[in-house]
Amino acid sequence: MPRAHDALLLDLDGTLVTDEDEVLPRNVAALRAAVASGVRVVVVTGRSELATIPVLEALELDTPAIVYNGAAVWCPRERRLIEERVLSDRTLH
């Protein structure tokens, strides 16, 4: 049976994580089922990589996550930022 989606891009706060910063077991189970069916699950968040890492671990995801509102990509396998966009000083001023 064909999949409806090849990838799911999901926010953390209020979507995969509760207001109490809790990862619900049903979310872990749903993501496991999606990954098992071949769907790539990607977290997209405004959080920093440091705030995202524990959630990726709780969700058992090892796919790169888009962090800092799209300014960087964190790779849980390599445990480092693999892409980063930094604003110039001129832009900041």
Short mmCIF file of N, CA and C in Angstrom, two decimals:
data_model
loop_
_atom_site.label_atom_id
_atom_site.label_comp_id
_atom_site.label_asym_id
_atom_site.label_seq_id
_atom_site.Cartn_x
_atom_site.Cartn_y
_atom_site.Cartn_z
N MET A 1 0.84 -1.18 0.00
CA MET A 1 0.00 0.00 0.00
C MET A 1 0.89 1.24 0.00
N PRO A 2 0.66 2.21 -0.89
CA PRO A 2 1.50 3.41 -0.92
C PRO A 2 1.27 4.28 0.31
N ARG A 3 2.34 4.96 0.71
CA ARG A 3 2.25 5.89 1.85
C ARG A 3 1.59 7.18 1.40
N ALA A 4 0.92 7.83 2.32
CA ALA A 4 0.33 9.14 2.03
C ALA A 4 1.40 10.23 2.01
N HIS A 5 2.49 10.01 2.78
CA HIS A 5 3.55 11.01 2.90
C HIS A 5 4.91 10.32 2.93
N ASP A 6 5.90 10.98 2.37
CA ASP A 6 7.27 10.47 2.46
C ASP A 6 7.99 11.04 3.67
N ALA A 7 7.52 12.20 4.14
CA ALA A 7 8.17 12.84 5.29
C ALA A 7 7.14 13.59 6.11
N LEU A 8 7.42 13.68 7.40
CA LEU A 8 6.63 14.51 8.31
C LEU A 8 7.59 15.51 8.94
N LEU A 9 7.30 16.78 8.82
CA LEU A 9 8.07 17.84 9.46
C LEU A 9 7.19 18.39 10.57
N LEU A 10 7.65 18.25 11.81
CA LEU A 10 6.80 18.55 12.96
C LEU A 10 7.47 19.50 13.93
N ASP A 11 6.69 20.42 14.46
CA ASP A 11 7.14 21.33 15.50
C ASP A 11 7.19 20.57 16.82
N LEU A 12 7.90 21.13 17.79
CA LEU A 12 7.96 20.51 19.11
C LEU A 12 6.90 21.07 20.05
N ASP A 13 7.03 22.33 20.39
CA ASP A 13 6.20 22.93 21.43
C ASP A 13 4.72 22.97 21.04
N GLY A 14 3.92 22.27 21.82
CA GLY A 14 2.48 22.21 21.57
C GLY A 14 2.10 21.18 20.51
N THR A 15 3.08 20.54 19.90
CA THR A 15 2.80 19.53 18.88
C THR A 15 3.30 18.17 19.35
N LEU A 16 4.61 18.03 19.51
CA LEU A 16 5.18 16.77 20.01
C LEU A 16 5.50 16.81 21.49
N VAL A 17 5.54 18.01 22.04
CA VAL A 17 5.90 18.20 23.45
C VAL A 17 4.79 19.01 24.12
N THR A 18 4.40 18.60 25.31
CA THR A 18 3.35 19.31 26.04
C THR A 18 3.86 20.64 26.59
N ASP A 19 2.96 21.43 27.13
CA ASP A 19 3.34 22.70 27.75
C ASP A 19 4.29 22.49 28.93
N GLU A 20 4.27 21.29 29.51
CA GLU A 20 5.16 20.94 30.62
C GLU A 20 6.48 20.35 30.12
N ASP A 21 6.73 20.44 28.83
CA ASP A 21 7.94 19.92 28.19
C ASP A 21 8.04 18.40 28.30
N GLU A 22 6.90 17.74 28.24
CA GLU A 22 6.83 16.28 28.35
C GLU A 22 6.58 15.67 26.97
N VAL A 23 7.26 14.58 26.71
CA VAL A 23 7.04 13.81 25.49
C VAL A 23 6.08 12.69 25.84
N LEU A 24 4.92 12.68 25.20
CA LEU A 24 3.92 11.67 25.51
C LEU A 24 4.25 10.33 24.84
N PRO A 25 4.03 9.23 25.56
CA PRO A 25 4.31 7.90 24.99
C PRO A 25 3.57 7.65 23.68
N ARG A 26 2.37 8.18 23.53
CA ARG A 26 1.62 7.97 22.29
C ARG A 26 2.30 8.65 21.11
N ASN A 27 2.98 9.79 21.37
CA ASN A 27 3.71 10.45 20.30
C ASN A 27 4.93 9.63 19.88
N VAL A 28 5.62 9.06 20.87
CA VAL A 28 6.76 8.20 20.56
C VAL A 28 6.29 7.00 19.73
N ALA A 29 5.20 6.39 20.13
CA ALA A 29 4.67 5.23 19.42
C ALA A 29 4.26 5.60 17.99
N ALA A 30 3.61 6.73 17.82
CA ALA A 30 3.18 7.17 16.49
C ALA A 30 4.38 7.44 15.59
N LEU A 31 5.41 8.07 16.13
CA LEU A 31 6.60 8.35 15.33
C LEU A 31 7.35 7.06 14.98
N ARG A 32 7.42 6.15 15.92
CA ARG A 32 8.05 4.84 15.64
C ARG A 32 7.32 4.15 14.50
N ALA A 33 6.00 4.18 14.53
CA ALA A 33 5.21 3.54 13.47
C ALA A 33 5.45 4.23 12.12
N ALA A 34 5.53 5.54 12.13
CA ALA A 34 5.79 6.28 10.89
C ALA A 34 7.16 5.91 10.33
N VAL A 35 8.18 5.92 11.19
CA VAL A 35 9.53 5.58 10.75
C VAL A 35 9.58 4.14 10.24
N ALA A 36 8.92 3.24 10.94
CA ALA A 36 8.90 1.83 10.53
C ALA A 36 8.25 1.65 9.16
N SER A 37 7.33 2.54 8.81
CA SER A 37 6.67 2.44 7.50
C SER A 37 7.43 3.17 6.40
N GLY A 38 8.61 3.73 6.77
CA GLY A 38 9.44 4.37 5.77
C GLY A 38 9.31 5.88 5.68
N VAL A 39 8.52 6.47 6.57
CA VAL A 39 8.35 7.92 6.58
C VAL A 39 9.52 8.56 7.32
N ARG A 40 10.10 9.57 6.74
CA ARG A 40 11.19 10.31 7.39
C ARG A 40 10.55 11.37 8.30
N VAL A 41 10.91 11.37 9.58
CA VAL A 41 10.36 12.31 10.56
C VAL A 41 11.44 13.33 10.88
N VAL A 42 11.11 14.62 10.69
CA VAL A 42 12.05 15.70 10.92
C VAL A 42 11.42 16.70 11.88
N VAL A 43 12.17 17.08 12.91
CA VAL A 43 11.73 18.11 13.84
C VAL A 43 12.15 19.47 13.29
N VAL A 44 11.22 20.42 13.34
CA VAL A 44 11.48 21.79 12.92
C VAL A 44 11.03 22.68 14.08
N THR A 45 11.98 23.43 14.67
CA THR A 45 11.66 24.15 15.89
C THR A 45 12.40 25.47 15.99
N GLY A 46 11.89 26.35 16.80
CA GLY A 46 12.59 27.59 17.12
C GLY A 46 13.61 27.40 18.22
N ARG A 47 13.61 26.24 18.83
CA ARG A 47 14.55 25.95 19.93
C ARG A 47 15.99 25.87 19.43
N SER A 48 16.90 26.02 20.37
CA SER A 48 18.32 25.79 20.09
C SER A 48 18.56 24.29 20.00
N GLU A 49 19.75 23.92 19.53
CA GLU A 49 20.06 22.49 19.48
C GLU A 49 20.14 21.91 20.89
N LEU A 50 20.64 22.69 21.85
CA LEU A 50 20.75 22.18 23.23
C LEU A 50 19.38 21.88 23.83
N ALA A 51 18.39 22.68 23.49
CA ALA A 51 17.03 22.44 23.99
C ALA A 51 16.32 21.36 23.19
N THR A 52 16.80 21.08 21.99
CA THR A 52 16.16 20.09 21.12
C THR A 52 16.70 18.68 21.35
N ILE A 53 17.96 18.56 21.69
CA ILE A 53 18.60 17.25 21.84
C ILE A 53 17.84 16.31 22.78
N PRO A 54 17.47 16.74 24.00
CA PRO A 54 16.76 15.80 24.88
C PRO A 54 15.44 15.32 24.30
N VAL A 55 14.77 16.18 23.54
CA VAL A 55 13.49 15.78 22.94
C VAL A 55 13.72 14.78 21.81
N LEU A 56 14.74 15.02 20.98
CA LEU A 56 15.06 14.06 19.93
C LEU A 56 15.38 12.69 20.54
N GLU A 57 16.11 12.70 21.64
CA GLU A 57 16.43 11.44 22.31
C GLU A 57 15.19 10.76 22.86
N ALA A 58 14.31 11.55 23.47
CA ALA A 58 13.07 10.98 24.01
C ALA A 58 12.17 10.44 22.91
N LEU A 59 12.19 11.12 21.75
CA LEU A 59 11.38 10.67 20.62
C LEU A 59 12.06 9.57 19.80
N GLU A 60 13.31 9.28 20.17
CA GLU A 60 14.11 8.25 19.49
C GLU A 60 14.29 8.56 18.01
N LEU A 61 14.54 9.84 17.72
CA LEU A 61 14.77 10.27 16.34
C LEU A 61 16.25 10.52 16.11
N ASP A 62 16.75 10.06 14.97
CA ASP A 62 18.15 10.32 14.65
C ASP A 62 18.29 11.06 13.32
N THR A 63 17.19 11.59 12.81
CA THR A 63 17.24 12.39 11.59
C THR A 63 17.63 13.82 11.95
N PRO A 64 18.27 14.54 11.03
CA PRO A 64 18.63 15.93 11.32
C PRO A 64 17.40 16.76 11.68
N ALA A 65 17.59 17.71 12.58
CA ALA A 65 16.51 18.59 13.03
C ALA A 65 16.83 20.02 12.63
N ILE A 66 15.81 20.73 12.19
CA ILE A 66 15.95 22.14 11.85
C ILE A 66 15.69 22.93 13.13
N VAL A 67 16.68 23.71 13.56
CA VAL A 67 16.61 24.43 14.83
C VAL A 67 16.80 25.92 14.61
N TYR A 68 16.68 26.69 15.69
CA TYR A 68 16.86 28.15 15.63
C TYR A 68 15.98 28.78 14.55
N ASN A 69 14.71 28.36 14.48
CA ASN A 69 13.78 28.91 13.48
C ASN A 69 14.30 28.81 12.06
N GLY A 70 14.99 27.74 11.76
CA GLY A 70 15.48 27.51 10.41
C GLY A 70 16.89 27.98 10.15
N ALA A 71 17.55 28.55 11.15
CA ALA A 71 18.90 29.08 10.95
C ALA A 71 19.99 28.02 11.04
N ALA A 72 19.65 26.81 11.48
CA ALA A 72 20.67 25.77 11.62
C ALA A 72 20.03 24.39 11.51
N VAL A 73 20.88 23.41 11.21
CA VAL A 73 20.45 22.01 11.16
C VAL A 73 21.36 21.22 12.08
N TRP A 74 20.75 20.52 13.04
CA TRP A 74 21.47 19.70 14.02
C TRP A 74 21.41 18.25 13.58
N CYS A 75 22.56 17.58 13.56
CA CYS A 75 22.61 16.16 13.23
C CYS A 75 22.83 15.35 14.51
N PRO A 76 21.83 14.60 14.95
CA PRO A 76 21.99 13.80 16.17
C PRO A 76 23.00 12.66 16.02
N ARG A 77 23.18 12.16 14.81
CA ARG A 77 24.16 11.08 14.61
C ARG A 77 25.58 11.58 14.79
N GLU A 78 25.86 12.77 14.23
CA GLU A 78 27.20 13.34 14.33
C GLU A 78 27.37 14.23 15.56
N ARG A 79 26.25 14.53 16.22
CA ARG A 79 26.22 15.37 17.42
C ARG A 79 26.87 16.74 17.16
N ARG A 80 26.45 17.36 16.04
CA ARG A 80 26.97 18.69 15.70
C ARG A 80 26.02 19.38 14.73
N LEU A 81 26.19 20.72 14.65
CA LEU A 81 25.46 21.47 13.64
C LEU A 81 26.09 21.17 12.29
N ILE A 82 25.28 20.78 11.32
CA ILE A 82 25.81 20.48 10.00
C ILE A 82 25.54 21.61 9.01
N GLU A 83 24.74 22.57 9.43
CA GLU A 83 24.47 23.76 8.62
C GLU A 83 24.09 24.88 9.58
N GLU A 84 24.57 26.08 9.27
CA GLU A 84 24.28 27.20 10.17
C GLU A 84 24.34 28.49 9.38
N ARG A 85 23.38 29.36 9.61
CA ARG A 85 23.35 30.69 8.99
C ARG A 85 23.48 31.72 10.09
N VAL A 86 24.55 32.49 10.02
CA VAL A 86 24.82 33.49 11.04
C VAL A 86 24.61 34.87 10.41
N LEU A 87 23.92 35.74 11.13
CA LEU A 87 23.70 37.11 10.64
C LEU A 87 24.98 37.93 10.78
N SER A 88 25.24 38.75 9.81
CA SER A 88 26.41 39.61 9.86
C SER A 88 26.20 40.70 10.91
N ASP A 89 27.31 41.28 11.37
CA ASP A 89 27.22 42.39 12.32
C ASP A 89 26.44 43.55 11.72
N ARG A 90 26.63 43.80 10.43
CA ARG A 90 25.91 44.89 9.76
C ARG A 90 24.40 44.66 9.82
N THR A 91 23.98 43.43 9.60
CA THR A 91 22.55 43.10 9.65
C THR A 91 22.02 43.24 11.08
N LEU A 92 22.81 42.85 12.05
CA LEU A 92 22.38 42.95 13.43
C LEU A 92 22.20 44.39 13.89
N HIS A 93 23.03 45.27 13.37
CA HIS A 93 22.93 46.69 13.75
C HIS A 93 21.79 47.33 13.00
#
